[in-house]
Amino acid sequence: MIPRKQRQTNDIRPSHIQHQTEPARKILETYERRALPLQRKYLGEPYGFFVTHIGPMSRVVHLWQYESLADRERRRDAMEADPEWQAYRRVALEEDTLVDMENQILKPVSFFVPR
């Protein structure tokens, strides 16, 4: 089976993330402390995690790998059911830092083998 990648892009309010300002550090620290351990528990290690350096600013991009769409759905459903994840989601809403979120499922082309 060919693994699928999920590319999730989160646009953060510009005043909260530009050039690793204090608010940006706070957002990333909250994420690292509260959300990332749960995502690792249910989704595994991220394939990649980035902030934009050139291009649209105030953007966080993370990549996750799944064996199939069914695998993704099973893992994410388990995470969404966890009370700790639900608590993190409430905190994230209260902080009001997210402007937009986009998910894409990526399938590798025939001449590329993901690692």
Short mmCIF file of C-alpha atoms in Angstrom, two decimals:
data_model
loop_
_atom_site.label_atom_id
_atom_site.label_comp_id
_atom_site.label_asym_id
_atom_site.label_seq_id
_atom_site.Cartn_x
_atom_site.Cartn_y
_atom_site.Cartn_z
CA MET A 1 0.00 0.00 0.00
CA ILE A 2 1.25 3.47 -0.88
CA PRO A 3 1.37 5.75 2.19
CA ARG A 4 -0.56 8.99 2.05
CA LYS A 5 0.61 12.29 3.45
CA GLN A 6 -1.65 14.80 5.09
CA ARG A 7 -0.53 18.38 4.67
CA GLN A 8 -2.22 20.62 7.21
CA THR A 9 -1.77 24.36 6.93
CA ASN A 10 -2.80 26.62 9.79
CA ASP A 11 -2.88 30.36 9.24
CA ILE A 12 -2.30 32.21 12.49
CA ARG A 13 -3.27 35.79 13.24
CA PRO A 14 -0.25 37.76 12.00
CA SER A 15 0.35 39.50 15.30
CA HIS A 16 0.74 36.08 16.92
CA ILE A 17 3.47 34.40 14.89
CA GLN A 18 5.63 36.72 12.81
CA HIS A 19 9.31 35.96 13.14
CA GLN A 20 9.04 34.00 16.35
CA THR A 21 7.80 36.92 18.41
CA GLU A 22 6.78 36.33 22.02
CA PRO A 23 3.13 35.52 21.09
CA ALA A 24 4.37 33.14 18.39
CA ARG A 25 6.57 31.33 20.87
CA LYS A 26 3.60 31.06 23.23
CA ILE A 27 1.39 29.50 20.54
CA LEU A 28 4.06 27.01 19.52
CA GLU A 29 4.91 26.22 23.15
CA THR A 30 1.24 25.58 23.96
CA TYR A 31 0.97 23.35 20.91
CA GLU A 32 4.18 21.49 21.74
CA ARG A 33 3.19 20.98 25.37
CA ARG A 34 -0.51 20.10 25.00
CA ALA A 35 -1.28 18.94 21.44
CA LEU A 36 1.88 17.36 20.08
CA PRO A 37 2.11 14.59 22.73
CA LEU A 38 -1.47 13.57 21.92
CA GLN A 39 -0.85 13.70 18.19
CA ARG A 40 2.25 11.55 18.62
CA LYS A 41 0.22 9.08 20.70
CA TYR A 42 -2.49 8.69 18.06
CA LEU A 43 -0.93 9.79 14.76
CA GLY A 44 2.72 8.87 15.20
CA GLU A 45 5.72 11.12 14.63
CA PRO A 46 5.06 14.03 12.24
CA TYR A 47 6.64 13.65 8.81
CA GLY A 48 7.48 17.37 8.95
CA PHE A 49 6.64 20.54 10.85
CA PHE A 50 7.39 24.03 9.53
CA VAL A 51 6.65 27.74 9.75
CA THR A 52 6.87 29.81 6.61
CA HIS A 53 10.11 31.68 6.14
CA ILE A 54 9.46 33.05 2.64
CA GLY A 55 5.96 33.33 1.24
CA PRO A 56 2.68 33.82 3.08
CA MET A 57 3.63 34.69 6.64
CA SER A 58 1.92 33.56 9.82
CA ARG A 59 1.59 30.02 8.52
CA VAL A 60 2.33 26.71 10.23
CA VAL A 61 2.52 23.60 8.03
CA HIS A 62 2.67 20.08 9.33
CA LEU A 63 2.83 16.77 7.50
CA TRP A 64 1.54 13.44 8.78
CA GLN A 65 1.85 10.02 7.17
CA TYR A 66 -0.87 7.37 7.01
CA GLU A 67 -1.02 3.96 5.36
CA SER A 68 -4.43 4.77 3.87
CA LEU A 69 -7.39 7.10 4.24
CA ALA A 70 -9.02 4.50 6.49
CA ASP A 71 -5.90 4.48 8.69
CA ARG A 72 -6.05 8.28 8.93
CA GLU A 73 -9.73 8.22 9.84
CA ARG A 74 -9.26 5.54 12.52
CA ARG A 75 -6.34 7.38 14.16
CA ARG A 76 -7.94 10.81 14.05
CA ASP A 77 -11.26 9.51 15.37
CA ALA A 78 -9.45 7.98 18.35
CA MET A 79 -7.64 11.26 19.00
CA GLU A 80 -10.81 13.34 18.69
CA ALA A 81 -12.48 11.09 21.30
CA ASP A 82 -9.72 11.71 23.86
CA PRO A 83 -10.85 14.20 26.56
CA GLU A 84 -7.34 15.71 26.67
CA TRP A 85 -7.54 16.51 22.93
CA GLN A 86 -10.98 18.03 23.41
CA ALA A 87 -9.56 20.19 26.23
CA TYR A 88 -6.71 21.34 23.97
CA ARG A 89 -9.22 22.24 21.24
CA ARG A 90 -11.17 24.39 23.74
CA VAL A 91 -7.96 26.19 24.77
CA ALA A 92 -7.05 26.77 21.12
CA LEU A 93 -10.50 28.28 20.46
CA GLU A 94 -10.24 30.50 23.53
CA GLU A 95 -6.82 31.80 22.44
CA ASP A 96 -8.44 32.81 19.12
CA THR A 97 -5.22 32.58 17.13
CA LEU A 98 -6.34 30.45 14.19
CA VAL A 99 -7.57 32.33 11.13
CA ASP A 100 -7.85 29.42 8.68
CA MET A 101 -7.01 25.75 8.41
CA GLU A 102 -6.62 23.62 5.29
CA ASN A 103 -5.97 19.90 4.95
CA GLN A 104 -4.74 18.15 1.83
CA ILE A 105 -4.16 14.46 1.29
CA LEU A 106 -1.12 13.91 -0.92
CA LYS A 107 -0.35 10.77 -2.93
CA PRO A 108 3.23 10.23 -4.19
CA VAL A 109 3.91 10.05 -7.91
CA SER A 110 5.24 6.81 -9.40
CA PHE A 111 8.92 7.89 -9.41
CA PHE A 112 9.05 8.98 -5.75
CA VAL A 113 9.20 6.64 -2.77
CA PRO A 114 8.46 8.43 0.52
CA ARG A 115 10.68 7.64 3.48
#
